[in-house]
Coordinates of C-alpha atoms in Angstrom, one line a residue:
Chain A
M1229 CA 64.2 112.7 54.5
R1230 CA 63.9 112.3 58.3
F1231 CA 61.5 109.8 57.7
F1232 CA 63.2 108.3 55.0
S1233 CA 66.6 108.4 56.7
K1234 CA 65.8 107.1 60.1
H1235 CA 64.0 103.8 58.8
I1236 CA 67.4 103.1 56.4
K1237 CA 69.5 103.4 58.8
V1238 CA 71.3 100.2 59.8
R1239 CA 72.1 99.9 63.8
K1240 CA 75.1 97.3 64.3
R1241 CA 73.9 95.2 66.4
D1242 CA 71.2 94.1 63.1
I1243 CA 74.3 92.7 61.4
P1244 CA 74.2 89.0 61.6
A1245 CA 76.6 87.6 63.8
G1246 CA 79.5 85.6 61.1
L1247 CA 79.2 88.5 58.5
W1248 CA 81.6 91.2 57.6
T1249 CA 83.5 93.2 59.8
K1250 CA 86.2 95.7 58.8
C1251 CA 89.3 95.1 60.9
K1252 CA 90.1 97.7 63.2
S1253 CA 93.9 97.6 62.5
C1254 CA 93.9 97.6 59.0
S1255 CA 90.5 98.5 58.0
A1256 CA 90.2 94.7 56.2
M1257 CA 87.4 93.1 55.5
V1258 CA 87.3 90.2 57.2
T1259 CA 84.7 88.0 58.1
Q1260 CA 83.6 87.4 61.7
S1261 CA 83.9 83.5 60.8
A1262 CA 87.4 84.1 59.0
L1263 CA 88.2 85.6 62.3
E1264 CA 87.2 83.0 65.0
S1265 CA 88.6 80.3 62.9
N1266 CA 91.9 82.7 63.4
I1267 CA 92.3 82.4 66.5
M1268 CA 90.8 86.2 66.1
S1269 CA 93.8 87.3 64.9
C1270 CA 93.1 89.1 61.6
P1271 CA 93.7 87.2 58.6
E1272 CA 95.2 90.0 56.5
C1273 CA 97.6 91.8 59.3
N1274 CA 97.4 89.4 62.3
Y1275 CA 96.4 91.5 64.7
L1276 CA 95.1 90.5 67.6
Y1277 CA 91.4 91.2 69.4
P1278 CA 90.8 89.8 72.6
L1279 CA 90.2 86.6 73.3
P1280 CA 88.2 85.1 76.3
A1281 CA 89.4 82.7 78.3
W1282 CA 88.1 80.1 77.7
K1283 CA 89.1 80.7 73.6
R1284 CA 92.5 80.7 75.4
L1285 CA 92.2 77.6 76.6
R1286 CA 91.0 75.7 73.6
T1287 CA 93.8 76.4 72.2
L1288 CA 96.2 74.9 74.7
F1289 CA 93.9 71.9 75.4
G1290 CA 92.2 69.5 73.8
E1291 CA 88.9 67.9 74.1
G1292 CA 88.1 66.9 77.9
E1293 CA 92.4 67.6 79.1
F1294 CA 91.3 71.1 81.2
F1295 CA 89.6 70.3 84.5
E1296 CA 88.2 74.4 85.9
I1297 CA 88.7 74.7 89.7
D1298 CA 87.0 76.8 92.3
S1299 CA 84.4 78.2 89.4
R1300 CA 81.6 78.6 92.0
M1301 CA 83.4 81.8 93.4
H1302 CA 81.7 85.1 93.3
P1303 CA 83.0 88.9 93.6
N1304 CA 80.8 90.9 97.1
D1305 CA 81.0 94.3 97.6
P1306 CA 82.5 94.9 100.6
L1307 CA 82.9 99.3 99.9
K1308 CA 79.1 99.1 99.1
F1309 CA 81.2 101.2 95.9
V1310 CA 78.9 102.9 94.3
D1311 CA 80.4 105.4 90.5
S1312 CA 77.6 105.9 87.8
M1313 CA 76.9 102.3 88.4
P1314 CA 76.7 100.4 92.1
Y1315 CA 79.6 97.8 91.5
P1316 CA 76.7 95.0 92.2
L1317 CA 74.7 96.2 88.7
R1318 CA 78.5 96.0 87.0
Q1319 CA 78.9 92.6 88.3
Q1320 CA 75.8 91.6 86.8
S1321 CA 76.5 93.0 82.9
A1322 CA 80.1 91.8 82.7
E1323 CA 79.3 88.1 83.8
K1324 CA 76.1 88.6 80.8
R1325 CA 78.6 89.9 78.6
A1326 CA 82.2 87.4 79.4
G1327 CA 79.3 84.1 80.4
I1328 CA 82.0 83.4 83.5
P1329 CA 81.1 84.9 86.8
E1330 CA 84.4 86.8 87.1
A1331 CA 88.0 87.8 85.3
V1332 CA 90.0 84.4 85.7
V1333 CA 89.5 80.7 84.8
T1334 CA 92.1 78.3 86.5
G1335 CA 92.4 74.9 86.5
I1336 CA 94.6 71.8 86.1
G1337 CA 95.0 70.3 82.9
S1338 CA 97.1 68.1 80.8
L1339 CA 99.4 70.1 77.6
G1340 CA 100.8 67.4 75.6
G1341 CA 100.6 65.0 78.7
F1342 CA 102.6 67.4 81.1
A1343 CA 100.0 68.1 84.0
V1344 CA 99.8 72.7 84.8
A1345 CA 98.0 74.4 86.8
C1346 CA 96.8 77.1 84.4
A1347 CA 95.4 80.2 84.6
A1348 CA 93.3 82.1 82.0
M1349 CA 92.8 85.5 82.6
D1350 CA 89.7 87.1 80.7
F1351 CA 89.6 91.0 79.6
T1352 CA 86.0 90.9 78.7
Y1353 CA 85.1 90.8 82.9
M1354 CA 85.3 94.1 83.7
G1355 CA 88.5 95.0 82.1
G1356 CA 90.2 91.4 83.3
S1357 CA 90.8 93.8 86.9
M1358 CA 92.1 92.3 89.8
G1359 CA 89.9 92.2 93.0
S1360 CA 89.4 89.3 95.5
V1361 CA 88.3 86.9 93.4
V1362 CA 91.5 87.7 90.8
G1363 CA 93.9 87.1 93.6
E1364 CA 92.2 84.4 95.4
K1365 CA 91.9 81.6 92.9
I1366 CA 95.3 82.7 91.5
T1367 CA 96.6 82.3 94.8
R1368 CA 94.8 79.0 94.9
L1369 CA 96.3 77.5 91.8
I1370 CA 100.0 78.2 92.6
E1371 CA 99.7 76.8 95.9
L1372 CA 98.1 73.9 94.0
A1373 CA 100.5 73.6 91.7
I1374 CA 103.0 73.4 94.8
E1375 CA 101.2 71.2 97.0
K1376 CA 101.4 69.3 93.3
R1377 CA 104.4 70.5 91.8
I1378 CA 103.2 70.7 88.2
P1379 CA 104.4 73.8 86.2
L1380 CA 102.4 76.5 86.3
I1381 CA 100.9 79.1 83.4
I1382 CA 99.4 82.2 83.9
I1383 CA 98.0 83.7 80.9
S1384 CA 97.2 87.6 81.7
A1385 CA 94.9 89.8 79.8
S1386 CA 94.3 92.7 82.3
G1387 CA 93.7 96.4 83.1
G1388 CA 95.2 95.7 86.7
A1389 CA 93.7 95.9 90.1
R1390 CA 89.8 96.6 90.9
M1391 CA 88.6 100.3 92.2
Q1392 CA 85.9 98.7 92.9
E1393 CA 87.4 96.7 96.0
G1394 CA 90.2 99.5 96.6
A1395 CA 92.9 98.5 98.6
L1396 CA 91.5 94.5 98.8
S1397 CA 92.1 94.9 95.2
L1398 CA 95.7 96.2 96.1
M1399 CA 96.0 93.4 98.7
Q1400 CA 95.9 90.8 95.5
L1401 CA 99.5 91.5 94.4
V1402 CA 101.4 91.0 97.5
K1403 CA 98.6 87.7 97.7
T1404 CA 99.7 86.0 94.7
S1405 CA 103.3 86.9 94.7
A1406 CA 103.4 85.9 98.2
A1407 CA 102.5 82.5 97.4
L1408 CA 105.0 83.1 94.0
A1409 CA 107.7 83.4 96.7
R1410 CA 107.0 80.0 97.5
F1411 CA 106.9 78.6 94.5
N1412 CA 109.5 79.4 93.0
R1413 CA 111.5 78.3 96.3
K1414 CA 110.6 75.0 96.0
R1415 CA 112.4 75.2 91.7
L1416 CA 108.8 74.9 90.0
L1417 CA 108.2 76.5 87.0
Y1418 CA 106.5 79.3 86.0
I1419 CA 105.5 80.6 82.7
S1420 CA 104.5 84.0 82.3
V1421 CA 101.8 84.5 79.5
L1422 CA 101.3 88.5 78.6
T1423 CA 98.8 89.1 76.1
N1424 CA 97.2 92.6 75.2
P1425 CA 96.7 94.3 77.2
T1426 CA 98.7 93.3 80.6
T1427 CA 98.7 96.6 82.8
G1428 CA 99.2 98.6 86.0
G1429 CA 98.9 96.1 89.7
T1430 CA 98.8 92.9 87.2
T1431 CA 101.7 93.9 85.7
A1432 CA 103.1 94.9 88.8
S1433 CA 102.9 91.8 90.6
F1434 CA 102.4 87.5 89.0
A1435 CA 102.7 88.4 85.7
S1436 CA 105.9 90.1 86.1
L1437 CA 107.3 86.9 88.6
G1438 CA 107.9 84.5 85.7
D1439 CA 110.7 82.0 85.3
I1440 CA 110.2 82.5 81.7
T1441 CA 107.8 85.4 80.0
I1442 CA 106.1 84.7 77.0
A1443 CA 104.4 88.5 75.2
E1444 CA 101.6 87.9 72.5
P1445 CA 103.1 89.9 69.3
G1446 CA 101.5 93.8 69.4
A1447 CA 100.1 94.1 72.8
L1448 CA 100.1 97.2 75.0
I1449 CA 102.6 95.5 78.3
C1450 CA 103.1 98.4 80.7
F1451 CA 102.9 99.7 84.0
A1452 CA 101.2 102.9 83.8
G1453 CA 99.1 103.2 80.1
P1454 CA 100.1 105.3 77.4
R1455 CA 97.2 108.0 77.7
V1456 CA 98.5 108.4 81.6
I1457 CA 102.3 109.1 80.7
K1458 CA 101.3 110.8 77.8
Q1459 CA 99.6 113.4 80.0
T1460 CA 102.3 113.4 82.9
I1461 CA 105.2 114.2 80.4
Q1462 CA 103.4 116.2 77.8
Q1463 CA 104.5 114.4 74.5
D1464 CA 104.4 112.4 72.3
L1465 CA 105.4 108.4 73.3
P1466 CA 107.9 106.4 70.9
E1467 CA 107.2 104.5 68.3
G1468 CA 106.2 101.2 69.6
F1469 CA 106.6 102.1 72.9
Q1470 CA 104.9 99.9 75.2
K1471 CA 104.3 97.1 72.9
S1472 CA 105.9 93.7 72.8
E1473 CA 108.9 94.0 70.3
F1474 CA 109.6 97.3 72.5
L1475 CA 110.3 95.4 75.8
L1476 CA 112.0 92.6 74.3
A1477 CA 114.0 95.1 72.7
H1478 CA 114.2 96.6 76.4
G1479 CA 114.9 93.1 77.6
M1480 CA 112.0 92.6 80.2
V1481 CA 110.2 89.6 77.9
D1482 CA 111.9 86.8 76.9
L1483 CA 110.2 85.5 73.7
I1484 CA 107.2 86.8 71.1
V1485 CA 105.0 84.1 70.3
G1486 CA 101.7 84.3 68.1
R1487 CA 98.4 82.4 69.4
K1488 CA 98.7 79.5 67.1
E1489 CA 102.6 78.2 67.5
L1490 CA 102.0 79.5 71.3
K1491 CA 101.2 75.4 72.6
A1492 CA 103.5 73.7 70.4
K1493 CA 106.5 76.2 72.4
L1494 CA 105.1 75.7 75.9
I1495 CA 105.6 72.3 75.2
E1496 CA 109.1 72.2 73.7
I1497 CA 109.8 74.2 76.8
L1498 CA 108.4 72.4 79.0
T1499 CA 109.9 69.1 77.9
L1500 CA 113.3 70.4 78.2
L1501 CA 112.8 71.4 81.9
E1502 CA 111.9 67.8 82.3
T1503 CA 108.5 68.3 83.9
P1504 CA 106.7 65.6 85.6
K1505 CA 104.3 63.8 82.5
F1506 CA 100.3 63.1 83.9
T1507 CA 97.7 61.4 82.1
N1508 CA 94.3 62.8 81.5
E1509 CA 93.2 59.9 84.6
T1510 CA 95.7 60.8 87.3
I1511 CA 94.8 65.1 86.6
R1512 CA 91.4 64.0 86.6
G1513 CA 91.8 62.8 90.3
V1514 CA 94.5 64.8 91.2
V1515 CA 91.4 67.9 90.7
A1516 CA 89.4 64.8 92.8
Q1517 CA 91.0 64.8 95.9
N1518 CA 91.1 68.4 96.3
G1519 CA 88.5 69.0 98.5
G1520 CA 85.6 71.2 97.1
V1521 CA 86.6 71.7 93.5
N1522 CA 85.0 71.1 90.6
F1523 CA 85.9 68.8 88.3
G1524 CA 85.0 66.7 84.7
P1525 CA 84.2 68.2 81.6
G1526 CA 83.3 71.7 81.9
P1527 CA 82.8 74.4 79.0
L1528 CA 85.3 72.0 76.9
E1529 CA 83.1 70.0 76.7
A1530 CA 80.0 70.7 76.7
Chain B
M357 CA 102.3 128.3 105.0
N358 CA 100.1 126.6 107.6
G359 CA 97.0 125.3 106.7
G360 CA 95.2 127.3 104.3
F361 CA 92.5 124.4 103.7
D362 CA 88.2 126.0 103.9
F363 CA 87.9 122.9 106.6
E364 CA 91.0 124.9 108.9
K365 CA 88.8 128.3 108.3
P366 CA 87.9 129.3 111.6
I367 CA 91.0 127.8 113.0
L368 CA 92.9 130.0 110.8
E369 CA 90.8 132.9 111.9
L370 CA 91.4 132.2 115.5
E371 CA 94.4 132.1 115.8
A372 CA 95.4 135.2 113.5
K373 CA 92.3 137.5 116.3
I374 CA 94.8 136.1 118.9
E375 CA 97.7 137.1 117.5
G376 CA 96.5 139.9 117.2
L377 CA 95.6 141.0 120.1
K378 CA 98.7 139.4 121.9
K379 CA 100.6 142.7 119.1
L380 CA 98.8 145.2 121.0
P381 CA 101.4 146.8 123.0
E382 CA 101.1 146.2 126.6
S383 CA 100.5 150.2 127.4
H384 CA 97.1 149.3 125.9
A385 CA 93.8 150.9 128.4
V386 CA 92.0 147.5 128.1
D387 CA 94.0 144.4 129.5
V388 CA 93.5 141.9 126.5
S389 CA 94.5 138.6 128.3
D390 CA 91.0 137.6 129.5
E391 CA 90.2 137.9 126.1
I392 CA 93.2 136.1 124.8
K393 CA 92.6 133.4 127.1
S394 CA 89.0 132.6 125.8
L395 CA 90.0 132.6 122.3
E396 CA 92.1 130.1 122.7
V397 CA 90.1 128.0 124.9
K398 CA 87.8 128.4 121.7
L399 CA 90.6 127.4 118.8
D400 CA 91.4 124.2 121.4
L401 CA 88.0 123.4 120.5
A402 CA 87.2 123.9 117.1
R403 CA 91.1 122.2 116.5
K404 CA 89.5 119.0 118.1
E405 CA 86.1 119.1 116.3
I406 CA 87.5 120.3 112.4
Y407 CA 90.4 117.3 113.3
S408 CA 88.4 114.8 114.7
N409 CA 85.3 114.6 112.5
L410 CA 87.1 114.9 108.8
T411 CA 86.4 113.9 105.5
P412 CA 88.4 111.3 103.7
W413 CA 89.3 114.0 101.1
Q414 CA 90.3 116.5 103.4
C415 CA 92.6 113.8 105.1
V416 CA 94.1 113.4 101.1
Q417 CA 94.9 116.8 101.8
I418 CA 96.3 116.8 104.9
A419 CA 98.7 114.2 103.5
R420 CA 99.8 116.6 100.8
H421 CA 100.0 119.1 102.7
P422 CA 103.1 120.8 102.0
Q423 CA 105.1 121.7 105.3
R424 CA 103.6 118.3 106.7
P425 CA 107.4 116.2 107.8
Y426 CA 109.0 114.1 105.4
T427 CA 111.5 111.0 105.4
L428 CA 114.1 112.7 106.8
D429 CA 112.4 114.6 108.9
Y430 CA 111.7 111.9 111.1
I431 CA 114.6 109.7 110.7
R432 CA 116.3 113.2 111.3
L433 CA 114.2 113.2 114.9
V434 CA 113.9 109.9 115.7
M435 CA 117.0 107.9 115.0
D436 CA 120.3 108.5 117.1
S437 CA 122.2 108.6 113.9
F438 CA 121.4 107.8 110.1
V439 CA 123.6 106.9 107.5
E440 CA 122.4 106.5 104.0
L441 CA 123.3 104.6 100.7
A442 CA 123.2 105.2 97.5
G443 CA 122.5 103.7 94.4
D444 CA 120.5 100.7 92.6
R445 CA 124.1 99.6 90.7
L446 CA 122.4 98.4 87.8
F447 CA 121.9 102.3 86.3
A448 CA 121.1 105.1 88.5
N449 CA 120.3 106.1 92.3
D450 CA 117.1 107.5 92.7
P451 CA 116.1 110.5 94.8
A452 CA 112.9 110.4 95.7
I453 CA 113.7 106.7 97.8
V454 CA 115.9 107.2 100.5
A455 CA 117.9 104.7 102.4
G456 CA 120.0 103.5 105.2
L457 CA 121.0 102.4 108.4
A458 CA 120.4 104.1 110.9
R459 CA 120.5 103.4 115.1
M460 CA 117.1 103.8 117.4
G461 CA 117.8 103.0 120.7
A462 CA 119.5 99.6 120.8
R463 CA 118.9 98.4 117.9
T464 CA 120.1 99.3 114.5
L465 CA 117.3 99.4 111.2
M466 CA 117.4 99.7 107.8
V467 CA 115.1 102.6 107.0
I468 CA 113.6 103.0 103.2
G469 CA 111.3 105.4 102.1
H470 CA 109.7 107.9 99.7
Q471 CA 111.4 111.9 100.0
K472 CA 109.6 114.3 98.9
G473 CA 110.7 117.5 97.9
R474 CA 110.0 120.7 100.2
D475 CA 110.1 123.8 97.2
T476 CA 110.0 123.6 93.3
R477 CA 113.9 122.7 92.7
E478 CA 114.3 119.9 95.7
N479 CA 111.1 118.6 94.5
L480 CA 112.8 118.1 91.3
H481 CA 115.1 116.5 92.5
R482 CA 113.0 114.0 93.9
N483 CA 110.5 113.8 91.9
F484 CA 107.5 114.7 94.4
G485 CA 109.1 111.4 95.7
S486 CA 107.7 109.5 92.4
A487 CA 109.9 107.2 92.4
H488 CA 111.6 105.3 89.2
P489 CA 112.6 101.2 88.9
E490 CA 115.7 102.4 90.4
G491 CA 114.7 103.2 93.4
Y492 CA 112.9 100.2 94.2
R493 CA 115.8 97.7 93.1
K494 CA 117.6 100.5 95.4
A495 CA 115.2 99.6 97.9
H496 CA 115.8 95.9 97.0
R497 CA 119.1 95.9 97.0
L498 CA 119.3 97.2 100.5
M499 CA 116.4 94.7 102.0
K500 CA 118.1 92.0 101.3
M501 CA 121.3 93.9 103.0
A502 CA 119.1 93.5 106.0
E503 CA 118.1 90.1 105.4
K504 CA 121.6 90.1 105.6
F505 CA 123.1 91.0 108.8
R506 CA 119.9 90.5 110.7
L507 CA 118.1 93.8 110.7
P508 CA 114.9 94.7 110.8
V509 CA 113.4 96.9 108.0
V510 CA 111.3 100.2 108.6
S511 CA 109.9 102.2 105.8
F512 CA 108.4 105.2 105.2
I513 CA 105.4 105.3 102.7
D514 CA 104.6 108.8 101.3
T515 CA 104.3 108.8 97.6
P516 CA 102.2 109.8 95.0
G517 CA 102.6 106.6 92.9
A518 CA 105.3 105.1 91.5
Y519 CA 106.2 107.9 87.9
P520 CA 104.8 107.1 84.9
G521 CA 107.1 108.5 82.4
V522 CA 108.8 106.7 78.9
G523 CA 112.2 105.8 81.1
A524 CA 110.7 104.3 83.7
E525 CA 108.4 102.3 81.9
E526 CA 111.7 101.4 79.9
R527 CA 113.3 100.1 82.6
G528 CA 110.9 97.8 83.8
Q529 CA 108.5 99.8 86.8
A530 CA 106.0 96.8 86.5
E531 CA 109.3 94.5 87.2
A532 CA 111.3 96.3 89.5
I533 CA 107.4 96.5 91.7
A534 CA 106.3 93.1 91.3
Y535 CA 110.5 91.6 92.3
N536 CA 110.0 93.9 95.8
L537 CA 106.6 92.4 96.7
R538 CA 108.0 89.3 96.1
T539 CA 111.4 89.5 98.3
M540 CA 109.3 91.1 101.4
A541 CA 107.0 88.5 101.6
E542 CA 110.2 86.2 101.7
L543 CA 112.7 88.8 103.9
E544 CA 114.0 86.9 106.8
T545 CA 114.2 89.6 109.2
P546 CA 111.0 92.2 110.8
I547 CA 109.9 94.6 108.2
I548 CA 107.7 97.2 110.1
V549 CA 105.7 100.0 107.4
I550 CA 104.8 103.3 108.9
I551 CA 102.2 105.7 106.3
I552 CA 103.0 109.2 106.5
G553 CA 101.6 110.8 104.1
E554 CA 100.4 109.2 100.5
G555 CA 100.1 105.8 100.1
G556 CA 100.1 106.2 96.2
S557 CA 98.8 102.2 95.0
G558 CA 101.4 100.3 93.7
G559 CA 104.7 103.3 94.0
A560 CA 103.7 102.5 97.9
L561 CA 103.1 99.2 97.7
G562 CA 106.9 98.1 96.3
I563 CA 108.1 99.5 99.8
A564 CA 105.3 98.7 102.1
V565 CA 105.1 94.7 102.7
G566 CA 105.9 94.3 106.5
D567 CA 104.7 92.4 109.0
E568 CA 103.1 95.3 110.8
V569 CA 101.7 98.0 108.8
M570 CA 100.9 101.2 110.8
M571 CA 99.1 105.1 109.1
L572 CA 99.8 108.1 110.7
A573 CA 96.2 109.7 111.3
H574 CA 95.6 112.2 108.9
S575 CA 97.4 109.7 105.4
Y576 CA 96.0 107.7 103.7
Y577 CA 96.1 104.7 101.4
S578 CA 94.7 103.4 97.6
V579 CA 95.0 101.1 94.9
I580 CA 94.6 104.4 93.3
S581 CA 94.8 108.0 93.4
P582 CA 91.0 109.9 94.3
E583 CA 92.0 111.9 91.1
G584 CA 92.6 109.2 88.5
C585 CA 89.7 107.1 89.9
A586 CA 87.0 110.4 88.9
A587 CA 88.6 110.5 86.1
I588 CA 87.9 107.0 85.0
L589 CA 84.6 106.3 86.7
W590 CA 82.8 109.6 87.1
K591 CA 84.8 111.0 84.0
D592 CA 85.4 114.4 85.9
H593 CA 88.4 114.8 88.3
S594 CA 86.3 117.4 89.8
K595 CA 84.0 114.4 91.2
A596 CA 87.9 113.9 93.4
P597 CA 86.5 113.8 96.9
E598 CA 83.2 111.4 96.5
A599 CA 85.5 108.8 95.4
A600 CA 88.0 109.6 98.4
S601 CA 84.7 108.7 100.3
T602 CA 83.7 105.4 97.7
L603 CA 87.5 104.0 98.2
R604 CA 87.4 104.0 101.7
I605 CA 90.8 105.2 101.9
A606 CA 91.5 107.0 104.8
P607 CA 92.8 105.4 108.1
K608 CA 89.7 104.0 109.8
E609 CA 88.6 102.4 107.5
L610 CA 91.2 100.4 106.0
L611 CA 91.6 99.2 109.5
A612 CA 88.0 97.8 109.8
L613 CA 88.3 95.9 106.4
G614 CA 92.3 94.6 107.7
I615 CA 94.6 96.3 105.4
I616 CA 96.7 98.2 108.3
D617 CA 97.3 96.8 111.5
R618 CA 97.3 100.1 114.0
I619 CA 96.8 103.8 113.1
V620 CA 99.5 106.4 114.4
P621 CA 98.0 108.8 116.6
E622 CA 99.0 113.1 114.9
P623 CA 99.2 116.1 116.8
L624 CA 96.4 117.8 117.2
G625 CA 95.8 120.3 113.8
G626 CA 98.0 117.5 112.6
A627 CA 101.6 116.3 112.4
H628 CA 102.7 120.1 110.4
R629 CA 101.7 121.4 113.6
N630 CA 104.2 120.0 115.6
Y631 CA 107.2 117.8 113.9
E632 CA 108.7 116.8 117.2
R633 CA 104.8 116.1 119.0
A634 CA 104.3 113.6 115.8
A635 CA 108.4 112.3 116.4
R636 CA 107.4 110.7 119.6
E637 CA 104.6 108.9 118.3
V638 CA 106.6 107.6 115.8
K639 CA 108.9 106.6 117.8
K640 CA 106.7 105.1 120.1
A641 CA 105.1 103.3 117.9
L642 CA 108.5 101.7 116.3
A643 CA 110.1 100.7 119.3
D644 CA 106.5 98.7 120.4
S645 CA 106.8 97.2 117.3
L646 CA 110.1 96.6 116.8
D647 CA 110.0 94.7 120.7
R648 CA 107.0 92.7 119.4
L649 CA 108.6 91.4 116.4
A650 CA 112.0 90.7 117.8
D651 CA 110.5 88.5 119.8
I652 CA 108.9 86.2 117.4
P653 CA 111.1 83.2 116.5
M654 CA 111.8 83.8 112.4
K655 CA 110.3 80.5 111.3
E656 CA 107.1 81.9 113.1
L657 CA 107.1 85.5 111.9
M658 CA 107.3 84.3 108.3
E659 CA 104.2 82.0 108.7
K660 CA 102.6 84.9 109.9
R661 CA 103.0 87.3 107.7
Y662 CA 101.8 85.3 104.6
T663 CA 99.4 84.5 106.8
K664 CA 98.3 87.6 107.0
Y665 CA 97.9 88.4 103.7
R666 CA 97.0 85.2 102.8
R667 CA 93.4 85.9 104.5
I668 CA 92.8 89.3 102.2
G669 CA 89.8 89.6 100.8
S670 CA 85.8 89.0 100.3
F671 CA 84.5 87.4 97.7
E672 CA 81.9 84.6 98.0
E673 CA 82.0 80.6 97.5
E674 CA 78.5 78.4 96.5

């Protein structure tokens, strides 16, 4: 018996991609391609799966409409941090898994003709945690937006500050918030988009400082995670606690917008606030002028 | 209760011996004064030896010592007068953060600080120094008042972290902290921060952005509690001492990383052994810092504060 079962057992990774998966939320059997074409949300129950940074950017920007900056920044290991695994090894496996060198992609793009500075965080890279690189890239993006006087859109997906960089990570909360203080005084528009999950130090800094805050449906948005709270208060948590709809009811976000509707909603807001319009060529020029940054087709056109 | 940590055992034993000898009746046949003297020398050496070689975890333990002076103790010992101001004007007054107007020498200051309780009853009231959004919003209101009247802000940090509870989340704990960070980054008045015990992550940072950030010698400042870090990364609470070392949360390491600007010495054996001396050191450090900052024009101060935080971080770029 044992001999057979060993051979019959099908391992998860043996199922070819593009076939059926069981929805985490409603248990419906859906095909991988149906999931992908629905922007990583379940066609049956609309449960939102994590959306990697570049896939997110593709939902907002068309071919040749987004130009990445600061693409060559890598984390190092200032604390020589070792837990069950040295930090550099964690970085390597995260990069392999996420296909990008850190937990955020930043750049300038044309969103329906509006020039915007845009960041998309990537939960697949070490839980979207904010260390020195994420803090620096977000700060540079904010400073570039100030210089060019264009609106800022940050799409957050993050477990908070990155433990492996200790207090250096904690200080990124201040760095990004200080840059946003300057941005805010220039009377520029910042739209913060909170996706599943946005927690901890990310929520306690730039993610909560938008002029307008948009949440994805059903996203977990909080400071302390539900597990920590349950442990602390030793009680069951209220229904829907810390989900987007709960935050909307408690006055913590402006509106809830689905993945497919996000682009149109952003453009609607940019139009109402009469932010400047630019052609792709102008934007490309802006990126080129900004010495040292990578511009050009980028993975969107690849 | 004084001390009681394992690493303090040699000190406590010597203290008990000396105490015992001193209690002997004067009529005692043997003269013990020489013995007491030699034990006191040994005690002094033991204290120096132990307290100059503390591990990060021992530092955390001292920072949490139940007899350690808290914010209101420093206010009482350092300030000439203090008028406490309460409430965020939105929801409640949070006793986990105290704030008010204080006089120190020739200056009036806005003083803010986390406040822990000394016993169970007081700790229930103070929530062990873990603030709700109301605490951060009270601090925000009073920092804006300090800016209006051009009063320097002095902030005492001593919290295990912002409170992780249902009400705190419902009322926007993260938002309250984020707004404080943004406001403190551009507050047009000098801000001095002193970590007197626990610098617990975002809950500490929410009132800890400043032109000069100091730490008492036996305090800690960390992105996550050593226990929390151990639970997540080692999957084992008992690995907290390892996590404390790995996270680099002791004052000397944070000074080297450029996270803090200076270390304020504590009396031998820790601030809890001598409140007056600890307060004298704090007062001296605050006065020096206030003098330094008073000479800097506001515009320059703002620029310096921005640059200070702008530079923090470590990464590679091709």
